[in-house]
C-alpha atoms as one frame of an Amber mdcrd trajectory, in Angstrom:
protein
  34.498 -70.478 -22.074  33.081 -67.395 -22.862  28.802 -67.141 -21.489  26.929
 -66.307 -24.768  28.895 -69.471 -26.659  27.360 -71.103 -22.961  24.018 -69.907
 -23.672  23.839 -70.598 -27.323  24.931 -74.182 -26.918  22.325 -74.296 -24.278
  19.475 -73.158 -26.655  20.078 -74.789 -29.373  20.370 -78.468 -26.908  16.515
 -77.195 -26.148  16.133 -76.339 -29.885  17.153 -79.627 -30.990  15.214 -81.543
 -28.444  12.205 -79.119 -28.511   8.931 -81.524 -30.129   7.651 -77.998 -32.010
  10.587 -77.160 -34.062   8.005 -74.495 -36.102   7.007 -72.985 -32.892  10.676
 -71.511 -33.792  11.305 -71.142 -36.819  11.106 -67.534 -37.925  14.942 -65.595
 -36.929  13.180 -63.218 -35.301  12.337 -66.258 -32.867  15.412 -66.398 -31.806
  16.154 -62.911 -31.024  12.370 -63.126 -28.883  14.238 -66.110 -27.019  17.770
 -64.186 -26.107  15.129 -61.233 -24.329  12.083 -62.894 -22.829  13.870 -66.485
 -21.925  12.836 -69.856 -23.532   9.571 -69.608 -21.684   8.953 -67.012 -22.008
   9.306 -66.920 -25.879   6.638 -70.367 -25.817   3.899 -68.648 -23.443   3.854
 -65.267 -26.087   3.352 -66.990 -28.788   1.214 -70.083 -27.336  -0.772 -67.472
 -25.624  -1.305 -64.471 -28.177  -4.053 -63.479 -26.377  -3.043 -62.373 -23.013
  -1.403 -59.251 -21.267   1.957 -59.520 -22.120   3.588 -59.869 -18.651   0.864
 -61.873 -17.291   3.008 -64.366 -20.085   6.384 -63.610 -17.727   4.456 -64.159
 -14.533   3.669 -67.778 -16.477   7.215 -69.139 -16.626   9.335 -70.852 -13.552
  11.297 -67.271 -13.581   8.674 -64.960 -14.083   7.129 -66.634 -10.161  10.105
 -66.529  -8.597  10.136 -62.777  -9.251   7.346 -61.856  -9.412   4.861 -58.645
 -11.612   7.056 -56.378 -11.094  10.142 -58.163 -12.755   7.774 -59.425 -15.758
   6.453 -55.802 -16.251   9.903 -54.747 -16.164  10.666 -57.774 -18.805   7.982
 -56.288 -20.602   7.820 -52.773 -20.529  11.397 -52.528 -20.463  12.141 -53.471
 -23.912   8.994 -52.443 -26.063  10.500 -49.150 -28.125   9.700 -45.767 -27.435
   6.855 -45.270 -30.259   5.972 -48.907 -28.713   4.990 -47.809 -25.983   2.878
 -44.120 -26.934   1.425 -46.240 -28.799  -0.166 -48.840 -26.208   0.077 -45.962
 -22.987   0.898 -49.087 -20.737   1.988 -52.391 -20.163  -1.051 -53.677 -18.539
  -2.530 -52.567 -22.713  -0.186 -54.803 -24.047  -0.813 -58.489 -25.030   2.227
 -61.352 -25.478   0.889 -61.274 -29.656   1.359 -57.553 -29.876   4.603 -57.852
 -28.238   5.825 -60.272 -30.147   4.884 -58.078 -33.279   6.785 -55.011 -32.240
């Protein structure tokens, strides 16, 4: 089976079991989940004022891989114009990242 099909099936399983479905009720949230993982997306949405890379470090994968990985997960997915505005990954809040 194609990995994308497996990924989508796992996502559907998570989504159907979620107790907070309105958390992911917008189409752009699907991309956020794809990009940041379901834990990362949940951290960004539930803690909008937190620095975005710290939200990634609050996930199980972020705890395992460390701060450098967390920063790359944000800055590596930021658009060039966004980077020019925010100047540094250390300035980007989860709210700003999700709003990008």
